[in-house]
Amino acid sequence: MKTLKHYSTITLLLLLCFGCNVKPQAIDYGNDGCHFCKMTIVDKVHAAEIVTKKGKTYKFDATECMINFIGEFDASEIQLYLSNNYNEPEALIDATQSTFLISKNVPSPMGAFLSAFKSEEDAKKVQKEKGGTLYTWKTLLAHLKG
């Protein structure tokens, strides 16, 4: 009986650990709304998402909306910052590890002309074709808040 109680406790602990799994949530394009500007998210290339440490998801129609939102939010609660990958529509990538391009030749939903790329190499290819300036997550935050 003691063994059964021991295994039940371990199983319950494992369920609690996996139940707290923080992960991205798919964006329902055309139906989900931007948590910051309230517009419907339709652009599959420029959307973004925040997932808190408790697993709550906030969706945005553009990375610039996500950055404006975090100015009003306790950043210590945020586990994941995600942006759509310009080269793979609908795919969410880690924004803190992404390279960003601001190019007047690549429009984004909220007018910042901001696109995210999974690698610097991918961003440089588009920059060569469209022009613009590259940013890391850190330099982008400074640029948009400055």
Coordinates of N, CA, C and O in Angstrom, one line a residue:
M1 N 0.8 -1.2 0.0 CA 0.0 0.0 0.0 C 0.9 1.3 0.0 O 0.5 2.2 -0.7
K2 N 2.0 1.2 0.8 CA 2.9 2.3 0.8 C 3.5 2.6 -0.6 O 3.7 3.7 -1.0
T3 N 3.8 1.5 -1.3 CA 4.4 1.7 -2.6 C 3.4 2.3 -3.6 O 3.8 3.2 -4.4
L4 N 2.2 1.9 -3.5 CA 1.1 2.5 -4.4 C 1.0 4.0 -4.1 O 0.9 4.8 -5.0
K5 N 1.0 4.4 -2.8 CA 0.9 5.8 -2.5 C 2.2 6.6 -3.0 O 2.0 7.7 -3.5
H6 N 3.3 5.9 -2.9 CA 4.6 6.6 -3.4 C 4.5 6.8 -4.9 O 4.8 7.9 -5.4
Y7 N 4.0 5.8 -5.7 CA 3.9 6.0 -7.1 C 2.9 7.0 -7.5 O 3.0 7.7 -8.4
S8 N 1.8 7.0 -6.7 CA 0.7 8.0 -7.0 C 1.2 9.4 -6.8 O 0.9 10.3 -7.6
T9 N 2.0 9.6 -5.8 CA 2.6 11.0 -5.5 C 3.6 11.4 -6.7 O 3.5 12.5 -7.2
I10 N 4.4 10.4 -7.1 CA 5.3 10.7 -8.2 C 4.6 11.0 -9.5 O 4.9 12.0 -10.2
T11 N 3.5 10.3 -9.8 CA 2.7 10.5 -11.0 C 2.1 11.9 -10.9 O 2.0 12.6 -11.9
L12 N 1.5 12.2 -9.8 CA 0.9 13.5 -9.6 C 1.9 14.7 -9.8 O 1.6 15.7 -10.5
L13 N 3.1 14.5 -9.3 CA 4.1 15.5 -9.5 C 4.5 15.7 -10.9 O 4.7 16.8 -11.4
L14 N 4.6 14.6 -11.6 CA 5.0 14.6 -13.1 C 3.9 15.3 -13.9 O 4.1 16.1 -14.8
L15 N 2.6 15.0 -13.5 CA 1.5 15.6 -14.2 C 1.5 17.1 -14.0 O 1.2 17.9 -14.9
L16 N 1.8 17.5 -12.8 CA 1.9 19.0 -12.5 C 3.0 19.6 -13.3 O 2.8 20.7 -13.8
C17 N 4.1 19.0 -13.4 CA 5.3 19.6 -14.1 C 4.9 19.7 -15.6 O 5.2 20.7 -16.2
F18 N 4.3 18.7 -16.2 CA 4.0 18.7 -17.6 C 2.8 19.7 -17.8 O 2.7 20.3 -18.9
G19 N 1.9 19.8 -16.9 CA 0.8 20.7 -17.0 C 1.2 22.2 -17.0 O 0.5 23.0 -17.5
C20 N 2.4 22.5 -16.4 CA 2.9 23.8 -16.4 C 3.7 24.2 -17.6 O 4.4 25.2 -17.6
N21 N 3.7 23.3 -18.6 CA 4.6 23.5 -19.7 C 4.2 24.8 -20.5 O 3.1 25.0 -20.9
V22 N 5.2 25.7 -20.6 CA 5.0 27.0 -21.3 C 5.4 26.8 -22.7 O 6.5 26.4 -23.0
K23 N 4.5 27.0 -23.6 CA 4.8 26.8 -25.0 C 3.9 27.8 -25.9 O 2.9 28.3 -25.4
P24 N 4.4 28.1 -27.1 CA 3.6 29.0 -28.0 C 2.3 28.4 -28.3 O 2.1 27.2 -28.3
Q25 N 1.4 29.3 -28.6 CA 0.0 28.9 -29.1 C -0.2 29.4 -30.5 O 0.2 30.5 -30.8
A26 N -0.7 28.5 -31.4 CA -0.9 28.9 -32.8 C -1.8 30.1 -32.9 O -2.8 30.2 -32.1
I27 N -1.5 31.0 -33.8 CA -2.3 32.2 -34.0 C -3.4 31.8 -35.0 O -3.1 31.2 -36.1
D28 N -4.6 32.1 -34.7 CA -5.7 31.9 -35.6 C -5.9 33.1 -36.5 O -6.7 34.1 -36.2
Y29 N -5.2 33.2 -37.6 CA -5.2 34.4 -38.5 C -6.6 34.6 -39.0 O -7.3 33.7 -39.5
G30 N -7.0 35.9 -39.0 CA -8.3 36.2 -39.4 C -9.4 36.2 -38.3 O -10.5 36.7 -38.5
N31 N -9.0 35.6 -37.2 CA -9.9 35.6 -36.0 C -9.4 36.1 -34.7 O -10.1 36.8 -34.0
D32 N -8.1 35.9 -34.5 CA -7.5 36.4 -33.2 C -7.2 37.9 -33.4 O -6.9 38.4 -34.5
G33 N -7.3 38.6 -32.3 CA -7.1 40.0 -32.2 C -5.8 40.4 -31.6 O -5.3 39.7 -30.7
C34 N -5.2 41.5 -32.0 CA -4.0 42.0 -31.4 C -4.3 42.5 -30.0 O -5.2 43.3 -29.8
H35 N -3.5 42.0 -29.0 CA -3.7 42.4 -27.6 C -3.4 43.9 -27.4 O -4.0 44.5 -26.5
F36 N -2.6 44.5 -28.2 CA -2.2 45.9 -28.0 C -3.1 46.8 -28.8 O -3.7 47.7 -28.2
C37 N -3.2 46.7 -30.1 CA -4.0 47.6 -30.9 C -5.4 47.2 -31.3 O -6.2 48.0 -31.8
K38 N -5.8 46.0 -30.9 CA -7.1 45.4 -31.1 C -7.5 45.1 -32.5 O -8.6 44.7 -32.8
M39 N -6.6 45.2 -33.5 CA -6.9 44.9 -34.9 C -6.8 43.4 -35.0 O -6.2 42.7 -34.2
T40 N -7.6 42.8 -36.0 CA -7.6 41.4 -36.3 C -6.2 41.0 -36.9 O -5.7 41.8 -37.8
I41 N -5.7 39.9 -36.5 CA -4.3 39.5 -37.0 C -4.6 38.7 -38.3 O -5.2 37.7 -38.3
V42 N -4.1 39.3 -39.4 CA -4.2 38.6 -40.7 C -2.9 38.3 -41.4 O -2.8 37.5 -42.2
D43 N -1.9 39.1 -41.1 CA -0.6 39.0 -41.7 C 0.2 37.9 -41.1 O 0.6 37.9 -39.9
K44 N 0.5 36.9 -41.9 CA 1.2 35.7 -41.4 C 2.7 35.8 -41.4 O 3.4 34.9 -41.1
V45 N 3.2 37.0 -41.8 CA 4.6 37.2 -41.9 C 5.1 38.1 -40.7 O 6.3 38.1 -40.4
H46 N 4.2 38.9 -40.1 CA 4.7 39.9 -39.2 C 4.1 39.8 -37.8 O 4.3 40.6 -36.9
A47 N 3.3 38.8 -37.5 CA 2.6 38.6 -36.2 C 3.6 38.3 -35.1 O 4.8 37.9 -35.4
A48 N 3.2 38.4 -33.9 CA 4.1 38.1 -32.8 C 3.3 37.6 -31.6 O 2.0 37.7 -31.6
E49 N 4.0 37.1 -30.6 CA 3.3 36.5 -29.4 C 4.2 36.5 -28.2 O 5.4 36.4 -28.3
I50 N 3.6 36.7 -27.1 CA 4.3 36.6 -25.8 C 3.6 35.5 -25.0 O 2.4 35.4 -25.0
V51 N 4.4 34.6 -24.3 CA 3.9 33.6 -23.4 C 4.5 33.9 -22.1 O 5.7 34.0 -21.9
T52 N 3.7 34.0 -21.1 CA 4.1 34.3 -19.7 C 4.7 33.0 -19.1 O 4.4 31.9 -19.6
K53 N 5.3 33.1 -17.9 CA 5.8 32.0 -17.2 C 4.7 31.1 -16.7 O 4.9 29.9 -16.4
K54 N 3.5 31.6 -16.6 CA 2.3 30.8 -16.2 C 1.6 30.2 -17.4 O 0.6 29.5 -17.2
G55 N 2.1 30.5 -18.6 CA 1.5 29.9 -19.8 C 0.5 30.7 -20.5 O -0.1 30.3 -21.5
K56 N 0.2 32.0 -20.0 CA -0.8 32.8 -20.7 C -0.2 33.4 -21.9 O 1.0 33.8 -22.0
T57 N -1.0 33.4 -23.0 CA -0.5 33.9 -24.3 C -1.1 35.2 -24.7 O -2.3 35.4 -24.5
Y58 N -0.3 36.1 -25.2 CA -0.8 37.4 -25.7 C -0.3 37.5 -27.2 O 0.9 37.3 -27.5
K59 N -1.3 37.7 -28.1 CA -1.0 37.7 -29.5 C -1.0 39.1 -30.1 O -1.8 40.0 -29.6
F60 N -0.2 39.4 -31.1 CA 0.0 40.7 -31.7 C 0.0 40.6 -33.2 O 0.5 39.7 -33.7
D61 N -0.5 41.7 -33.9 CA -0.4 41.7 -35.3 C 0.9 42.1 -35.9 O 1.2 42.0 -37.1
A62 N 1.8 42.6 -35.0 CA 3.1 43.0 -35.5 C 4.1 43.0 -34.3 O 3.7 43.2 -33.1
T63 N 5.4 42.8 -34.6 CA 6.4 42.8 -33.5 C 6.4 44.1 -32.8 O 6.6 44.2 -31.6
E64 N 6.2 45.2 -33.5 CA 6.2 46.6 -32.9 C 5.0 46.7 -31.8 O 5.2 47.3 -30.8
C65 N 3.9 46.0 -32.1 CA 2.8 46.0 -31.1 C 3.3 45.3 -29.8 O 3.0 45.7 -28.7
M66 N 4.0 44.1 -30.0 CA 4.5 43.4 -28.9 C 5.5 44.2 -28.1 O 5.4 44.2 -26.8
I67 N 6.3 44.9 -28.7 CA 7.3 45.8 -28.0 C 6.6 46.9 -27.3 O 7.0 47.2 -26.2
N68 N 5.6 47.5 -27.9 CA 4.9 48.6 -27.2 C 4.1 48.0 -26.0 O 4.1 48.7 -25.0
F69 N 3.6 46.8 -26.1 CA 2.9 46.2 -25.0 C 3.8 45.9 -23.8 O 3.4 46.1 -22.7
I70 N 5.0 45.4 -24.1 CA 5.9 45.1 -23.0 C 6.3 46.3 -22.2 O 6.7 46.1 -21.0
G71 N 6.2 47.5 -22.7 CA 6.4 48.7 -22.0 C 5.4 48.9 -20.9 O 5.6 49.6 -19.9
E72 N 4.2 48.2 -21.1 CA 3.1 48.4 -20.1 C 2.9 47.1 -19.2 O 2.0 47.0 -18.5
F73 N 3.9 46.2 -19.3 CA 3.7 44.9 -18.7 C 4.9 44.6 -17.9 O 6.0 45.0 -18.2
D74 N 4.8 43.7 -16.8 CA 5.9 43.3 -16.0 C 6.7 42.3 -16.8 O 6.3 41.1 -16.9
A75 N 7.9 42.7 -17.3 CA 8.7 41.9 -18.2 C 9.2 40.6 -17.4 O 9.5 39.6 -18.1
S76 N 9.3 40.7 -16.1 CA 9.8 39.5 -15.4 C 8.8 38.4 -15.4 O 9.2 37.2 -15.1
E77 N 7.6 38.6 -15.9 CA 6.6 37.5 -16.0 C 6.6 36.8 -17.4 O 6.0 35.8 -17.6
I78 N 7.4 37.4 -18.3 CA 7.4 36.9 -19.7 C 8.5 35.8 -19.8 O 9.6 36.0 -19.5
Q79 N 8.0 34.6 -20.4 CA 8.9 33.5 -20.6 C 9.4 33.5 -22.1 O 10.6 33.2 -22.4
L80 N 8.5 33.8 -23.0 CA 8.8 33.7 -24.5 C 8.4 34.9 -25.2 O 7.3 35.4 -25.0
Y81 N 9.3 35.5 -26.0 CA 9.0 36.5 -27.0 C 9.1 35.9 -28.3 O 10.2 35.4 -28.7
L82 N 8.1 35.9 -29.1 CA 8.1 35.2 -30.4 C 7.6 36.2 -31.5 O 6.7 37.0 -31.3
S83 N 8.3 36.0 -32.7 CA 7.9 36.8 -33.9 C 7.7 35.8 -35.0 O 8.4 34.8 -35.1
N84 N 6.9 36.2 -36.0 CA 6.8 35.4 -37.2 C 8.1 35.5 -38.0 O 8.7 36.5 -38.0
N85 N 8.5 34.4 -38.6 CA 9.7 34.4 -39.4 C 9.4 34.8 -40.8 O 8.5 34.3 -41.5
Y86 N 10.0 35.9 -41.3 CA 9.7 36.5 -42.6 C 9.8 35.4 -43.7 O 9.0 35.4 -44.6
N87 N 10.7 34.5 -43.6 CA 10.9 33.5 -44.7 C 10.1 32.3 -44.5 O 10.1 31.5 -45.4
E88 N 9.3 32.2 -43.5 CA 8.5 31.0 -43.2 C 7.2 31.5 -42.6 O 7.0 31.4 -41.3
P89 N 6.2 32.0 -43.4 CA 5.0 32.6 -42.8 C 4.3 31.6 -41.8 O 4.3 30.4 -42.0
E90 N 3.8 32.1 -40.7 CA 3.1 31.5 -39.6 C 4.1 30.8 -38.6 O 3.7 30.5 -37.5
A91 N 5.3 30.6 -39.0 CA 6.3 30.0 -38.1 C 6.7 31.1 -37.0 O 7.1 32.2 -37.4
L92 N 6.6 30.8 -35.8 CA 7.0 31.7 -34.7 C 8.4 31.3 -34.3 O 8.7 30.1 -34.1
I93 N 9.3 32.3 -34.2 CA 10.7 32.1 -33.8 C 11.0 32.9 -32.5 O 10.3 33.9 -32.2
D94 N 12.0 32.6 -31.8 CA 12.4 33.3 -30.6 C 12.9 34.7 -31.0 O 14.0 34.8 -31.6
A95 N 12.1 35.7 -30.6 CA 12.5 37.1 -31.0 C 13.8 37.5 -30.4 O 14.5 38.3 -31.0
T96 N 14.1 37.0 -29.2 CA 15.4 37.4 -28.6 C 16.6 36.9 -29.3 O 17.7 37.5 -29.1
Q97 N 16.4 35.9 -30.1 CA 17.6 35.4 -30.9 C 17.5 35.7 -32.4 O 18.3 35.3 -33.2
S98 N 16.5 36.5 -32.8 CA 16.2 36.8 -34.2 C 17.0 38.0 -34.6 O 17.6 38.8 -33.8
T99 N 17.1 38.2 -35.9 CA 17.7 39.4 -36.5 C 16.5 40.1 -37.2 O 15.7 39.5 -37.8
F100 N 16.4 41.4 -37.0 CA 15.3 42.2 -37.5 C 15.8 43.2 -38.6 O 16.9 43.7 -38.5
L101 N 14.9 43.4 -39.6 CA 15.2 44.3 -40.7 C 14.1 45.4 -40.7 O 12.9 45.0 -40.6
I102 N 14.5 46.6 -40.7 CA 13.6 47.7 -40.9 C 13.9 48.3 -42.3 O 15.0 48.8 -42.5
S103 N 13.0 48.1 -43.2 CA 13.2 48.5 -44.6 C 11.9 49.1 -45.1 O 10.8 48.5 -45.0
K104 N 12.0 50.3 -45.6 CA 10.8 51.0 -46.2 C 10.2 50.2 -47.4 O 9.1 50.4 -47.8
N105 N 11.0 49.2 -47.9 CA 10.5 48.4 -49.0 C 9.8 47.1 -48.6 O 9.5 46.3 -49.4
V106 N 9.7 46.9 -47.2 CA 9.0 45.7 -46.7 C 7.9 46.2 -45.7 O 8.2 46.3 -44.5
P107 N 6.7 46.5 -46.2 CA 5.7 47.0 -45.2 C 5.3 46.0 -44.2 O 5.3 44.8 -44.5
S108 N 5.0 46.5 -43.0 CA 4.4 45.6 -41.9 C 3.1 46.3 -41.5 O 2.8 47.4 -41.8
P109 N 2.3 45.5 -40.8 CA 0.9 46.0 -40.5 C 0.8 47.3 -39.8 O -0.2 48.1 -40.1
M110 N 1.7 47.6 -38.9 CA 1.5 48.9 -38.1 C 2.5 50.0 -38.6 O 2.6 51.0 -37.9
G111 N 3.1 49.8 -39.7 CA 3.9 50.9 -40.3 C 5.3 51.1 -39.8 O 5.9 52.1 -40.2
A112 N 5.8 50.1 -39.1 CA 7.2 50.2 -38.6 C 8.2 49.6 -39.7 O 9.4 49.7 -39.5
F113 N 7.6 48.9 -40.7 CA 8.4 48.3 -41.7 C 9.4 47.3 -41.1 O 10.6 47.1 -41.5
L114 N 9.0 46.6 -40.1 CA 9.8 45.7 -39.3 C 9.5 44.2 -39.6 O 8.4 43.8 -39.5
S115 N 10.5 43.5 -39.9 CA 10.4 42.0 -40.2 C 11.5 41.3 -39.4 O 12.6 41.8 -39.1
A116 N 11.1 40.0 -38.9 CA 12.0 39.2 -38.2 C 12.5 38.0 -39.0 O 11.8 37.5 -39.8
F117 N 13.8 37.7 -38.8 CA 14.4 36.6 -39.5 C 15.1 35.6 -38.5 O 15.6 36.1 -37.5
K118 N 15.0 34.3 -38.8 CA 15.6 33.3 -37.9 C 17.1 33.5 -37.8 O 17.7 33.2 -36.8
S119 N 17.7 33.9 -38.9 CA 19.2 34.0 -38.9 C 19.6 35.4 -39.5 O 18.9 36.0 -40.3
E120 N 20.8 35.8 -39.1 CA 21.4 37.0 -39.7 C 21.6 36.9 -41.2 O 21.4 37.8 -41.9
E121 N 22.0 35.7 -41.6 CA 22.3 35.5 -43.0 C 21.0 35.7 -43.8 O 21.0 36.3 -44.9
D122 N 19.8 35.1 -43.3 CA 18.6 35.3 -44.0 C 18.2 36.8 -44.1 O 17.7 37.3 -45.1
A123 N 18.4 37.5 -43.0 CA 18.1 39.0 -43.0 C 19.0 39.7 -44.0 O 18.5 40.7 -44.7
K124 N 20.3 39.4 -44.0 CA 21.2 40.1 -45.0 C 20.8 39.9 -46.4 O 21.0 40.8 -47.2
K125 N 20.3 38.7 -46.8 CA 19.8 38.4 -48.1 C 18.7 39.4 -48.5 O 18.7 39.9 -49.6
V126 N 17.7 39.5 -47.6 CA 16.6 40.4 -47.9 C 17.1 41.9 -47.9 O 16.6 42.7 -48.7
Q127 N 18.0 42.2 -46.9 CA 18.5 43.6 -46.9 C 19.2 44.0 -48.2 O 19.1 45.1 -48.7
K128 N 19.9 43.0 -48.7 CA 20.7 43.3 -50.0 C 19.7 43.6 -51.1 O 20.0 44.5 -51.9
E129 N 18.6 43.0 -51.1 CA 17.5 43.2 -52.1 C 16.7 44.4 -51.9 O 16.3 45.1 -52.8
K130 N 16.3 44.6 -50.6 CA 15.3 45.6 -50.3 C 15.8 46.8 -49.5 O 15.1 47.8 -49.4
G131 N 17.1 46.8 -49.1 CA 17.7 47.9 -48.3 C 17.2 47.8 -46.9 O 16.6 46.9 -46.5
G132 N 17.6 48.8 -46.1 CA 17.2 48.9 -44.7 C 18.3 48.7 -43.7 O 19.5 48.5 -44.1
T133 N 18.0 48.6 -42.5 CA 18.9 48.5 -41.4 C 18.6 47.2 -40.6 O 17.5 46.9 -40.3
L134 N 19.7 46.5 -40.1 CA 19.5 45.3 -39.3 C 19.6 45.6 -37.8 O 20.4 46.5 -37.5
Y135 N 18.9 44.8 -37.0 CA 18.9 45.0 -35.6 C 18.9 43.7 -34.9 O 18.3 42.7 -35.4
T136 N 19.5 43.6 -33.7 CA 19.3 42.5 -32.8 C 18.1 42.8 -32.0 O 17.6 43.9 -32.0
W137 N 17.7 41.9 -31.1 CA 16.6 42.1 -30.2 C 16.9 43.3 -29.3 O 16.1 44.2 -29.2
K138 N 18.1 43.3 -28.8 CA 18.5 44.4 -27.9 C 18.6 45.7 -28.6 O 18.1 46.7 -28.0
T139 N 19.2 45.8 -29.7 CA 19.3 47.1 -30.4 C 17.9 47.5 -31.0 O 17.7 48.7 -31.1
L140 N 17.1 46.6 -31.3 CA 15.7 46.9 -31.8 C 14.9 47.6 -30.6 O 14.2 48.6 -30.8
L141 N 15.0 47.0 -29.4 CA 14.3 47.6 -28.3 C 14.8 49.0 -28.0 O 14.0 49.9 -27.8
A142 N 16.1 49.2 -28.1 CA 16.6 50.6 -27.9 C 16.2 51.5 -29.0 O 15.8 52.7 -28.7
H143 N 16.1 51.0 -30.2 CA 15.7 51.9 -31.4 C 14.3 52.3 -31.2 O 13.9 53.5 -31.4
L144 N 13.4 51.3 -30.9 CA 12.0 51.7 -30.9 C 11.6 52.4 -29.6 O 10.5 53.2 -29.6
K145 N 12.3 52.3 -28.5 CA 12.0 53.0 -27.3 C 12.7 54.4 -27.2 O 12.4 55.2 -26.4
G146 N 13.7 54.5 -28.1 CA 14.5 55.8 -28.0 C 13.9 56.9 -28.7 O 12.9 57.3 -29.0

